[in-house]
CSV table of C-alpha atoms in Angstrom, one decimal:
chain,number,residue,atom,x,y,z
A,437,UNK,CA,-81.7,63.2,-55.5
A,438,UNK,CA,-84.3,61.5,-58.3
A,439,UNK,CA,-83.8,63.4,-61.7
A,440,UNK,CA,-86.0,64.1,-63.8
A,441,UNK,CA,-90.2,62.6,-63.3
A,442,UNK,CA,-89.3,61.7,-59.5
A,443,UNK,CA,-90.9,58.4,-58.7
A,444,UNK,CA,-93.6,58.2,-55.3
A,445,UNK,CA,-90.4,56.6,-53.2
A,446,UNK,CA,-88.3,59.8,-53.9
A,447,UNK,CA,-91.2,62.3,-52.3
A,448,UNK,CA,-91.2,59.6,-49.4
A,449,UNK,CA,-87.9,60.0,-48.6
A,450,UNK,CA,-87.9,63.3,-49.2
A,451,UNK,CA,-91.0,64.2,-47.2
A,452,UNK,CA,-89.0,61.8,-44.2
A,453,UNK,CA,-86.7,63.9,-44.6
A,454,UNK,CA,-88.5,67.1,-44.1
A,455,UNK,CA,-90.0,65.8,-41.2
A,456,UNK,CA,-87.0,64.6,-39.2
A,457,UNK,CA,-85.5,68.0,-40.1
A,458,UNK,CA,-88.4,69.7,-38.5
A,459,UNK,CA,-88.6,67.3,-35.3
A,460,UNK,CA,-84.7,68.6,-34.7
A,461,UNK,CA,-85.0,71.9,-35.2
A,462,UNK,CA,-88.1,72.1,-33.1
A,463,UNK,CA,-86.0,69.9,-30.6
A,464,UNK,CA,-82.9,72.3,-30.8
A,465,UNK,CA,-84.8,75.5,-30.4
A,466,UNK,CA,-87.3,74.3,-27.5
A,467,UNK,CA,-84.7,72.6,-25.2
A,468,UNK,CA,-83.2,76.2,-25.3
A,469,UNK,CA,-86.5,78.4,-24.8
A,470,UNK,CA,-88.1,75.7,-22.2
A,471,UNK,CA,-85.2,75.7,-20.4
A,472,UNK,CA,-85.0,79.2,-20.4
A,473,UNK,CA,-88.7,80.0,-19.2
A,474,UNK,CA,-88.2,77.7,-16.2
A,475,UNK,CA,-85.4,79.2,-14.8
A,476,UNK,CA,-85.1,83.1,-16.0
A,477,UNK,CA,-86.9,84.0,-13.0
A,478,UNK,CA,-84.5,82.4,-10.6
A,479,UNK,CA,-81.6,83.8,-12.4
A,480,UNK,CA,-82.7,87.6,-12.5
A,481,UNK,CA,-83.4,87.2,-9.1
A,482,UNK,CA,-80.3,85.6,-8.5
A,483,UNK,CA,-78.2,88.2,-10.0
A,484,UNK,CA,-77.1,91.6,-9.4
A,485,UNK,CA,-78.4,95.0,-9.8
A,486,UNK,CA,-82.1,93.4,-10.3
A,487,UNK,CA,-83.8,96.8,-10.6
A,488,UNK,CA,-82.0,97.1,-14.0
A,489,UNK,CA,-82.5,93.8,-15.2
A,490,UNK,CA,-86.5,93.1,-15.2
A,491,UNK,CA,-88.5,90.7,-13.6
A,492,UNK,CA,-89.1,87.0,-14.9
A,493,UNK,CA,-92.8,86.8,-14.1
A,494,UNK,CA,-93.5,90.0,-16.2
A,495,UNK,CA,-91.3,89.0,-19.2
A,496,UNK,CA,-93.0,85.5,-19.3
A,497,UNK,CA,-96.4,87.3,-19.2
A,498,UNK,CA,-95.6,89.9,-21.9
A,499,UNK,CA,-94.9,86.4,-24.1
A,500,UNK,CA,-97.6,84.7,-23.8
A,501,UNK,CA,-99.8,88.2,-24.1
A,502,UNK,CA,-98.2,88.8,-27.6
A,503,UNK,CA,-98.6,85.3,-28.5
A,504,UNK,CA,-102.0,85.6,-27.8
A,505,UNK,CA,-102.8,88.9,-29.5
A,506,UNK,CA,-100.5,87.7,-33.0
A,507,UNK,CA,-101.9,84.3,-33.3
A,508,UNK,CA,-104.7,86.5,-35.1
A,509,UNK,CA,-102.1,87.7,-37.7
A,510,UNK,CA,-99.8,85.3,-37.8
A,511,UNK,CA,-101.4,84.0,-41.2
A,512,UNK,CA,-101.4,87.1,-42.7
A,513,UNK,CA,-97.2,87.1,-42.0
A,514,UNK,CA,-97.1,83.5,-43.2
A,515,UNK,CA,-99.1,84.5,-46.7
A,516,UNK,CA,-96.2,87.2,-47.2
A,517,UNK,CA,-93.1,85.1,-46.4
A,518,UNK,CA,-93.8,81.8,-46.9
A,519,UNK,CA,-93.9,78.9,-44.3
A,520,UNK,CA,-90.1,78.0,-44.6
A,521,UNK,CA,-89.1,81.8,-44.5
A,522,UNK,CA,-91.6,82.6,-41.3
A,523,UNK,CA,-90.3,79.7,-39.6
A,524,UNK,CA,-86.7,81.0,-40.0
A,525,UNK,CA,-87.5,84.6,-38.8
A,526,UNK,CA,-89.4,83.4,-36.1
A,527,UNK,CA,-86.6,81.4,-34.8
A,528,UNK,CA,-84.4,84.2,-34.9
A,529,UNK,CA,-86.9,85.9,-32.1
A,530,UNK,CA,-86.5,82.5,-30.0
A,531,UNK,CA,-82.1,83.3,-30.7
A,532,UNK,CA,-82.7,86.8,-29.6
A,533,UNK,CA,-84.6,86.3,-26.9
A,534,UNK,CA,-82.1,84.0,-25.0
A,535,UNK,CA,-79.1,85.7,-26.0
A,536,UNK,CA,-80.6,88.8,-24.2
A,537,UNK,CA,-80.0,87.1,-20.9
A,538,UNK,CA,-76.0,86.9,-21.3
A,539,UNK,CA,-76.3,90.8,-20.3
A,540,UNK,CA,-79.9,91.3,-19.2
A,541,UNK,CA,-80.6,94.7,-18.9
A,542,UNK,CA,-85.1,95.0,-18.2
A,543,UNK,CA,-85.4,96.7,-21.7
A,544,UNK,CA,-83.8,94.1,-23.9
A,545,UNK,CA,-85.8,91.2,-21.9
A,546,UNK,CA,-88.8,93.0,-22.3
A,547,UNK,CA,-87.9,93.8,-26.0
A,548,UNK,CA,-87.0,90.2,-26.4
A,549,UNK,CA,-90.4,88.7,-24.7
A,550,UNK,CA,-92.4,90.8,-27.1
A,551,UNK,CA,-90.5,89.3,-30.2
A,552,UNK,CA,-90.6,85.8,-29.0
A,553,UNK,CA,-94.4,86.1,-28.3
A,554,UNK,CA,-94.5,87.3,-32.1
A,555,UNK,CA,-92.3,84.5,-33.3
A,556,UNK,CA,-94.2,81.8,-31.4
A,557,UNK,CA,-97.5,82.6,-32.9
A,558,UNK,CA,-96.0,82.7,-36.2
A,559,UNK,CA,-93.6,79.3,-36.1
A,560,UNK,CA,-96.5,77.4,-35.1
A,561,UNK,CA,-99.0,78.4,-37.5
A,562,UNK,CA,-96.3,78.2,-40.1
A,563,UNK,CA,-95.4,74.7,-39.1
A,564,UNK,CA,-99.0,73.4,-39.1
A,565,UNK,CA,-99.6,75.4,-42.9
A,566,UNK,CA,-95.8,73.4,-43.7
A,567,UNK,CA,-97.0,70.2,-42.5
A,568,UNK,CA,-100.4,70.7,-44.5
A,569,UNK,CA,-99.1,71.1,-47.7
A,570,UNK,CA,-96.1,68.4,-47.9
A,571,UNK,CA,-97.8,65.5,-46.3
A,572,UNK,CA,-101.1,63.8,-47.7
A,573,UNK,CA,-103.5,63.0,-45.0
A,574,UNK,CA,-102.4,58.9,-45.1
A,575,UNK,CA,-99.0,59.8,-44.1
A,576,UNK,CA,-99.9,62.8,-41.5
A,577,UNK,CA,-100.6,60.6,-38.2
A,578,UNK,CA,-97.1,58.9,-38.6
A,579,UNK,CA,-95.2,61.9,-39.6
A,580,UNK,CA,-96.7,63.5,-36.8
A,581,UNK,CA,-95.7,61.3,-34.7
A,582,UNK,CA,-91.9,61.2,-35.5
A,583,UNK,CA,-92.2,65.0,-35.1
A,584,UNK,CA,-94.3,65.1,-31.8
A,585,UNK,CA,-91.1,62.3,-30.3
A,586,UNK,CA,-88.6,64.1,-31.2
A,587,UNK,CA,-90.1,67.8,-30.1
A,588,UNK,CA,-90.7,66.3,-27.0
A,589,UNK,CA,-87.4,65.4,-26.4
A,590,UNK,CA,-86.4,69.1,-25.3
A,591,UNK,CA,-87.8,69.0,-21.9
A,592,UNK,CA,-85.2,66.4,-21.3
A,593,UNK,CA,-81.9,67.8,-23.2
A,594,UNK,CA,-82.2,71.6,-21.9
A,595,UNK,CA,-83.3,70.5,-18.3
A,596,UNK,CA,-80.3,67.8,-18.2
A,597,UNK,CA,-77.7,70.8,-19.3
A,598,UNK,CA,-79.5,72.9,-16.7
A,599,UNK,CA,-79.2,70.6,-13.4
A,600,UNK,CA,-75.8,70.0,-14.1
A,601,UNK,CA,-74.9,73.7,-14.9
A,602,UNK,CA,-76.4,74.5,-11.6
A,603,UNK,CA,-75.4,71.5,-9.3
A,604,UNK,CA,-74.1,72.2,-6.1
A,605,UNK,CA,-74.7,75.9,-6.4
A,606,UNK,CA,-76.6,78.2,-4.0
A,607,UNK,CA,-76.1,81.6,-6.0
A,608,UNK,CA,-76.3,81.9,-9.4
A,609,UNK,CA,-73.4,84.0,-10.6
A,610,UNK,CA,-73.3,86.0,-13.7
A,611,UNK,CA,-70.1,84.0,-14.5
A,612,UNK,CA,-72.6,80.7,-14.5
A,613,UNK,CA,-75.8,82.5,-16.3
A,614,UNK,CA,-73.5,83.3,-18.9
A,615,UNK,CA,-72.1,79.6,-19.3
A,616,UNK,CA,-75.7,78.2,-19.1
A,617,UNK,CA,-77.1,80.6,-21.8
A,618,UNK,CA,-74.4,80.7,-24.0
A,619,UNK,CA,-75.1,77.3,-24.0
A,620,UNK,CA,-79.1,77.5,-25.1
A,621,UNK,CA,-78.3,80.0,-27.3
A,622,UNK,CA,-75.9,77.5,-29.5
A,623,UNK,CA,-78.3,75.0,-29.2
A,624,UNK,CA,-81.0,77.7,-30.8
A,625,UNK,CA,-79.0,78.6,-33.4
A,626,UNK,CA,-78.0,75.3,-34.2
A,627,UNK,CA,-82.0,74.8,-34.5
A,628,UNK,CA,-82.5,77.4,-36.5
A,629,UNK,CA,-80.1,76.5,-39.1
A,630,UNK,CA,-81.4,73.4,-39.3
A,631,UNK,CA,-84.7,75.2,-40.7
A,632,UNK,CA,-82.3,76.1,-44.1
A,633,UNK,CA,-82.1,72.4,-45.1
A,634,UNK,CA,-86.0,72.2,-45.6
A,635,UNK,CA,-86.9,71.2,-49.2
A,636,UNK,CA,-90.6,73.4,-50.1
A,637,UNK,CA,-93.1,71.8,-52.1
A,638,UNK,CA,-92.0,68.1,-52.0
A,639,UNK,CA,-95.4,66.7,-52.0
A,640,UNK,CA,-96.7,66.0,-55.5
A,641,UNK,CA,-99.8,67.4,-56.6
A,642,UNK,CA,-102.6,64.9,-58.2
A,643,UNK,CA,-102.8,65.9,-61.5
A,644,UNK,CA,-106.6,66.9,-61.0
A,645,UNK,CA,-105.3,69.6,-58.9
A,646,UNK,CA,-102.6,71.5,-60.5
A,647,UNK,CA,-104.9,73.6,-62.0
A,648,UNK,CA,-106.5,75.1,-59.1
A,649,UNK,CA,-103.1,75.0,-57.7
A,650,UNK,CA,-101.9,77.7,-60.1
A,651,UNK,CA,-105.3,80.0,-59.5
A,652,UNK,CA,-104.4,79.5,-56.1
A,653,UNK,CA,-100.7,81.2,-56.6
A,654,UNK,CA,-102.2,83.8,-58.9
A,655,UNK,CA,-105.5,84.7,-57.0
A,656,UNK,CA,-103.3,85.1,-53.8
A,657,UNK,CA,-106.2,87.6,-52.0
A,658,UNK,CA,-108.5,85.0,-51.4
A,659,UNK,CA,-106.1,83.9,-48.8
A,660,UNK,CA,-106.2,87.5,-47.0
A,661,UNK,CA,-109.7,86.7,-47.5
A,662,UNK,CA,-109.8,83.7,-45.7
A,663,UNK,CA,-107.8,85.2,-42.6
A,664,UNK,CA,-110.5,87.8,-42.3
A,665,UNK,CA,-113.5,85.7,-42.4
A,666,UNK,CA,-111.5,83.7,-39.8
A,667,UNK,CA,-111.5,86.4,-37.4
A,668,UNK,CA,-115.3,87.3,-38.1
A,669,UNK,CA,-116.2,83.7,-37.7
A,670,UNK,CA,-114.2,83.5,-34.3
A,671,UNK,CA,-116.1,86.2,-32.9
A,672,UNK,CA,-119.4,84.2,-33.8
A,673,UNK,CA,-118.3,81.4,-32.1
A,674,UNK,CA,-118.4,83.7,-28.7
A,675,UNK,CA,-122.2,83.2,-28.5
A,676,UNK,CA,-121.8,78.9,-29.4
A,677,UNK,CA,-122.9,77.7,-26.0
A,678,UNK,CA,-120.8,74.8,-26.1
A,679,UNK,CA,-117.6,77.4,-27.3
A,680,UNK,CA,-119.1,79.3,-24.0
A,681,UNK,CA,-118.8,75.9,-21.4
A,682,UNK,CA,-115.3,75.7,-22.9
A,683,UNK,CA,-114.4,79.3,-22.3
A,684,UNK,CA,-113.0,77.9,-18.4
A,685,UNK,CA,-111.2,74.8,-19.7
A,686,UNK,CA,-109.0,77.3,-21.7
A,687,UNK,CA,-108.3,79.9,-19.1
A,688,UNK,CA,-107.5,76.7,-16.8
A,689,UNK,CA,-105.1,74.9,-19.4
A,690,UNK,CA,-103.3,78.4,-19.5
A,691,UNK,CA,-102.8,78.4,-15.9
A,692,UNK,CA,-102.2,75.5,-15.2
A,693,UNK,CA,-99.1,76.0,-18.7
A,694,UNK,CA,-98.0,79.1,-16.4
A,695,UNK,CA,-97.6,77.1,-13.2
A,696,UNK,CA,-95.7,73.9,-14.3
A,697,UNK,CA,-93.3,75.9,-16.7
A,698,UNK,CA,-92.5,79.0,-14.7
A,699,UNK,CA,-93.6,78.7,-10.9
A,700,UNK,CA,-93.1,75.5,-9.4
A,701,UNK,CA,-89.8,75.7,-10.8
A,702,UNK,CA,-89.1,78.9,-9.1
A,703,UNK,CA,-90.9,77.7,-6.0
A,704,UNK,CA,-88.4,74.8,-5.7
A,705,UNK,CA,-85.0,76.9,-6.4
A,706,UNK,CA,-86.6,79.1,-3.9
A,707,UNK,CA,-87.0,76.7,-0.7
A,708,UNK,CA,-83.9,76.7,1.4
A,709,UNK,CA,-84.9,73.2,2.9
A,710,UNK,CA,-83.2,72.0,-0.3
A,711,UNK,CA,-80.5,73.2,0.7
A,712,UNK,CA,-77.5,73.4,-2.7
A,713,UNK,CA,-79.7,71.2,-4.4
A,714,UNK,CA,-82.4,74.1,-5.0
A,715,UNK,CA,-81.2,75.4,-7.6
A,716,UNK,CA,-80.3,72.6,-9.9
A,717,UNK,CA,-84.0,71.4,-9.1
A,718,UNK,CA,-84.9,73.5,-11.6
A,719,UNK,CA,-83.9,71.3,-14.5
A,720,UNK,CA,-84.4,67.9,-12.4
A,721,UNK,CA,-88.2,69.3,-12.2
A,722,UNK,CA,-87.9,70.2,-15.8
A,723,UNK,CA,-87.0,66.5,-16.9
A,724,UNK,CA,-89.6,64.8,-14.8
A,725,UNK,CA,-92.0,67.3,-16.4
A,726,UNK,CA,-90.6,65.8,-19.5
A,727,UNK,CA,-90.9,62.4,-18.1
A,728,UNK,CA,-94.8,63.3,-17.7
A,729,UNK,CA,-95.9,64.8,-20.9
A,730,UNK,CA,-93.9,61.5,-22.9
A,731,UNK,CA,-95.8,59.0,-20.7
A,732,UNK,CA,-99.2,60.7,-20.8
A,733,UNK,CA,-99.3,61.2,-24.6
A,734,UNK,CA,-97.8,57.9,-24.8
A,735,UNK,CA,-100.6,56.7,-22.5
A,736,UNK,CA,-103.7,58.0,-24.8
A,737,UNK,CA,-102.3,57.1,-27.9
A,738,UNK,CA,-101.9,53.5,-26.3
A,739,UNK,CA,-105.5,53.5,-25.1
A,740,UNK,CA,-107.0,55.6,-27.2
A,741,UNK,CA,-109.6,53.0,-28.3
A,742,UNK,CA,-111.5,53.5,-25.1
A,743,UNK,CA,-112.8,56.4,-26.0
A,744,UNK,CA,-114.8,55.2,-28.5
A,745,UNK,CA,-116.8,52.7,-25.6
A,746,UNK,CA,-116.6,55.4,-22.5
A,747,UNK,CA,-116.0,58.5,-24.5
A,748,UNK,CA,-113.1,60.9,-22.8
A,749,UNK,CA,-114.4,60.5,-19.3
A,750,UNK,CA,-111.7,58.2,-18.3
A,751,UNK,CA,-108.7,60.0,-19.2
A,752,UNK,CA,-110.5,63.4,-17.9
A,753,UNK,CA,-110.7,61.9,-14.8
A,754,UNK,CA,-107.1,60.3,-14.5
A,755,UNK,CA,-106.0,64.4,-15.6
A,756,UNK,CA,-108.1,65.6,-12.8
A,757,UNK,CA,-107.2,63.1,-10.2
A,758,UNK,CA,-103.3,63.7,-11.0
A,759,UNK,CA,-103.3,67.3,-10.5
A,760,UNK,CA,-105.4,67.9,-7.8
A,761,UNK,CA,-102.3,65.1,-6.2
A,762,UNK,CA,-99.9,67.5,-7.4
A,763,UNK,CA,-101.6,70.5,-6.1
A,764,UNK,CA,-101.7,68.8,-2.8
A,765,UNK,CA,-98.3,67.8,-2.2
A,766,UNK,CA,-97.1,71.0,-3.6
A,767,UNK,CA,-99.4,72.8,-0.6
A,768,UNK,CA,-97.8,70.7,2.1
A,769,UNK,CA,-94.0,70.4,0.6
A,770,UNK,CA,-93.0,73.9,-0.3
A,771,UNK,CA,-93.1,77.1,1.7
A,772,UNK,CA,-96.0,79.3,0.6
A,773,UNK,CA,-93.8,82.5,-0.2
A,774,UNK,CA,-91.0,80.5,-2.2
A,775,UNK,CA,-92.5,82.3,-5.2
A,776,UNK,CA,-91.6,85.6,-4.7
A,777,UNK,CA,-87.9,84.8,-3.2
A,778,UNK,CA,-85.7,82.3,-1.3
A,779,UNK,CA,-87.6,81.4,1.6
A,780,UNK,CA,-87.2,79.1,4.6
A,781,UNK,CA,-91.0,79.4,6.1
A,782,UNK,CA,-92.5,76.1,8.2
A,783,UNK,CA,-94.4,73.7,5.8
A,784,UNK,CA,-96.6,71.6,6.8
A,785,UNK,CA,-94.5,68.3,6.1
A,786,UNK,CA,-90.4,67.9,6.0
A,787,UNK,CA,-89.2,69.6,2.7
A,788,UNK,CA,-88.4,66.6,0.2
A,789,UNK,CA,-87.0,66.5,-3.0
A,790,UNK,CA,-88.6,63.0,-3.8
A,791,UNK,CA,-91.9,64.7,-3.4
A,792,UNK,CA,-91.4,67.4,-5.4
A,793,UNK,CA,-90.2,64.8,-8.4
A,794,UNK,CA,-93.4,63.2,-8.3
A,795,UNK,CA,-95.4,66.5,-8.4
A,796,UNK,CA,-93.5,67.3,-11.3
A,797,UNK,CA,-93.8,64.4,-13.3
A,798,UNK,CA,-97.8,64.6,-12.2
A,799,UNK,CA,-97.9,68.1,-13.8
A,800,UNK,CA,-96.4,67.0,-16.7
A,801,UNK,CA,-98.7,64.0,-17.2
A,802,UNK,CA,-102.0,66.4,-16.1
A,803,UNK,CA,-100.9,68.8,-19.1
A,804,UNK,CA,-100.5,66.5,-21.4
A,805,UNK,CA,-103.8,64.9,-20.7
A,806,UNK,CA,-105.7,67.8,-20.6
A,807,UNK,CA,-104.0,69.9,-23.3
A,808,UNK,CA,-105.1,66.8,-25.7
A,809,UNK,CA,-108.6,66.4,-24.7
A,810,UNK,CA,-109.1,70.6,-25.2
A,811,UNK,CA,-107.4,69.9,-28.6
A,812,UNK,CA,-109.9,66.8,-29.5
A,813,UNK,CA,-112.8,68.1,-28.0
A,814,UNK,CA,-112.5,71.0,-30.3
A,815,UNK,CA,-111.2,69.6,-33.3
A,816,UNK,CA,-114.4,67.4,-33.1
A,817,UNK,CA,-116.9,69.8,-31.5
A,818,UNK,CA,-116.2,72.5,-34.7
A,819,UNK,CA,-115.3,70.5,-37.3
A,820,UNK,CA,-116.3,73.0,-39.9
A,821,UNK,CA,-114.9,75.9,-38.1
A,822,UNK,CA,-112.0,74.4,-36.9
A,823,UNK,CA,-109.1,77.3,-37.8
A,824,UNK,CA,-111.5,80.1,-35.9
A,825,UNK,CA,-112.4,77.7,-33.0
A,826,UNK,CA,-108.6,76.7,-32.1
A,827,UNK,CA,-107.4,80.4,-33.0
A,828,UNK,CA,-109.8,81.3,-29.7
A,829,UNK,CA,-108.9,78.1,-27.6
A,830,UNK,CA,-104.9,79.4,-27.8
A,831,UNK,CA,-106.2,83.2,-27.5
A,832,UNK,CA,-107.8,82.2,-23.8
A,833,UNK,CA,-105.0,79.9,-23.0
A,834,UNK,CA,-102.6,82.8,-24.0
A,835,UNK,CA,-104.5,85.3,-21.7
A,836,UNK,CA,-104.8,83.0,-19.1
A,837,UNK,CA,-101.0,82.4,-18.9
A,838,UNK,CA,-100.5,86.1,-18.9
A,839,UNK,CA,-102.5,87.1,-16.2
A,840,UNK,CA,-101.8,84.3,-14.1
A,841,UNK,CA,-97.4,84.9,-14.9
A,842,UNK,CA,-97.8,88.7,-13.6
A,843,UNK,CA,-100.0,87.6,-10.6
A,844,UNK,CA,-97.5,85.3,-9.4
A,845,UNK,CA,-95.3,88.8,-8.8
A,846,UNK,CA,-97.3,88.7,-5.7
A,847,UNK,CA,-100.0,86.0,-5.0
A,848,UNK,CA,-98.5,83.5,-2.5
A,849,UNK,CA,-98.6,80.0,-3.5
A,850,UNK,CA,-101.6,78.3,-1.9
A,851,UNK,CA,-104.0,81.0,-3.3
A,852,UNK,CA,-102.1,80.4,-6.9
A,853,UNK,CA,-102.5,76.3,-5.8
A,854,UNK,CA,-106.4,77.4,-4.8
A,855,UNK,CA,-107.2,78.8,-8.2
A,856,UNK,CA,-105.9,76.0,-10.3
A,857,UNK,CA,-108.0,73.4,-7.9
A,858,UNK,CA,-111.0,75.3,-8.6
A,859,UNK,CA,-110.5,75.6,-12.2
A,860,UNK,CA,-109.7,72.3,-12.7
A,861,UNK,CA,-112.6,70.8,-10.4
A,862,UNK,CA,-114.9,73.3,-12.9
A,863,UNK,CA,-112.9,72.4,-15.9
A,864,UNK,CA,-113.8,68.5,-15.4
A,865,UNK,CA,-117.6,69.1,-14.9
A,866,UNK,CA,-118.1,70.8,-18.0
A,867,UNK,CA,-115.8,68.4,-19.9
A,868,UNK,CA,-118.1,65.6,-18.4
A,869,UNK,CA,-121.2,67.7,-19.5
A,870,UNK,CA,-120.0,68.1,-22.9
A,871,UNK,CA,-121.7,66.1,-25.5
């Protein structure tokens, strides 16, 4: 620790610090609640006296509703607390919410989902406010990409612990749920914990600026302020034609979230081709999902230059082509009731678990490709109303996931695959007719 006038190197390390911190807490935390969205619909059906215990579809929908709904007053929660303080209490939401399912009982999941939908709108707003004020915009891209590396990681861990927790087995006793979340649930903790050893207010203000710093701290309201005239200015943006045109690539980005993270999971624990394998598919899916997202961020930040000579039509294009493949093999590989229980129905070619890896990892890549572009094209589109035009890009995405997670209750699988071709065949017009 430097005493005393710290010299620039000190807030370096100190700022690294901060950052690895964050990419392992994140890490901790997300390897348990990933994990536990792709296979708490399996295990409640799985297990006993299911009438008492809730449904996974309508728990993941009541999520991603309340994250929705408090990504509007997140900022008002983070203005009270603090970023460090928000991001601890919102983590505690993740703990309680998988702890809920070593005795799930349909009140405490549904209690739970609401309070992790809360908590997720709040850790991520705080995270972006944290980031924001420790790091100066020179060191943001590579301090964002030590985070984004490491938080990426927990597709892989959570996934790993969950195909070999399940391995081998056709039922999923309560005896096994309660190893496999007792297991998350450490790994949340531990991530949460890790949130204490954040040092505030590292970054060194110019000299110029400590002044309005302090009228900042003591004129506090203008911040309220701000997070109203956000909300107004969000509702403006509803008549922006080019905000309008976007309007289906965010309900199509939520679906598509809902079907990779929840339902094609399901869909493959469900198949009885697989045979004892089914099951621990669940978190082999899960890590070639991983796989996917790793290689396609990887794979724009490698050509990302291209974009300045063809625009974004290229990688639009390789995101469309991928998961209209995945949708496809996913019609002919998997039984089209395998979403709403165990099924062994006809398909339409041999069951194979090779097939299903590679629509896996292409859902992966096709979210990560598209999830970027959405997040560029706005970032660039509403430059000056950035904070009001992403708060409505997650709000639609939110919605989207919500609907789509409680029509799954029923919808067989090729009408699910049906809507996400169409969306994504409409999605990829009006990307290409965006200027």
């Amino acid at each position: 620790m430097c005493p005393g006038n710290m010299p620039p190197q000190c807030f370096c390390n100190a700022n690294m610090y901060n950052v690895i911190i964050l990419g392992l807490s994140f890490m901790f935390i997300y390897t348990a609640f990933h994990t536990t969205s792709m296979v708490q619909i399996t295990v409640l059906h799985s297990a006993s006296n299911t009438t008492r215990q809730g449904d996974g579809f309508v728990s993941l929908g009541i999520i991603y509703a309340t994250f929705g709904l408090c990504n509007w007053i997140a900022p008002v929660v983070i203005f009270l607390c603090g970023t460090k303080i928000s991001m601890i209490m919102a983590g505690v939401t993740y703990l309680l919410f998988i702890m809920s399912f070593l005795k799930p009982v349909y009140w405490t999941l549904y209690l739970g989902s609401f309070l992790v939908g809360f908590g997720a709108a709040v850790i991520w707003a705080a995270l972006s406010a944290f980031l924001a004020k420790s790091f100066d915009s020179k060191a943001m891209p590579r301090n964002s990409g030590i985070f984004w590396a490491l938080f990426q990681c927990s597709l892989l861990l959570g996934n790993l612990y969950s195909y070999f927790t399940f391995q081998g087995k056709e039922v999923i006793s309560d005896q096994l749920r309660i190893q496999l979340f007792a297991g998350l649930s450490g790994a949340c903790g531990f991530g949460v914990l890790l949130l204490f050893l954040l040092r505030s207010k590292v970054r060194p203000p110019p000299l110029s600026s400590v002044e309005h710093f302090t009228k900042e701290l003591v004129h506090s309201p203008v911040n309220i302020a701000d997070v109203k005239s956000t909300f107004l200015r969000a509702f403006q943006l509803l008549k922006n034609r080019n905000m309008q045109l976007l309007f289906i690539p965010f309900l199509y980005v939520g679906i598509e979230i809902t079907f990779f993270s929840g339902v094609y999971g399901t869909c493959l624990a469900n198949n009885k081709h697989f045979g004892q394998e089914a099951k621990a598919l669940i978190g082999l899916s899960g890590m070639f999902i991983g796989v996917g997202e790793i290689l396609g961020g990887s794979t724009l930040a490698i050509l990302g230059k291209l974009t300045q000579h063809y625009d974004k039509a290229p990688f639009i294009f390789m995101g469309y082509l991928s998961h209209i493949t995945a949708c496809y093999l996913a019609f002919l590989n998997l039984p089209f009731d395998s979403a709403q229980g165990e099924s062994n129905s006809p398909t339409y070619i041999p069951s194979s678990i090779a097939v299903a890896l590679v629509c896996s990892f292409l859902l992966g890549f096709t979210d990560s490709i598209f999830n970027t572009q959405v997040l560029a094209i706005v970032g660039t589109m509403f430059i000056e109303d950035a904070v009001a035009a992403f708060s409505l890009c997650k709000f639609f995405q939110c919605f989207a996931a919500a609907i789509s997670f409680l029509y799954s209750i029923a919808l067989p699988l090729q009408w699910q695959l049906l809507i996400i071709v169409i969306l994504s065949t409409c999605s990829a017009i009006l990307f290409f007719s965006l200027k």
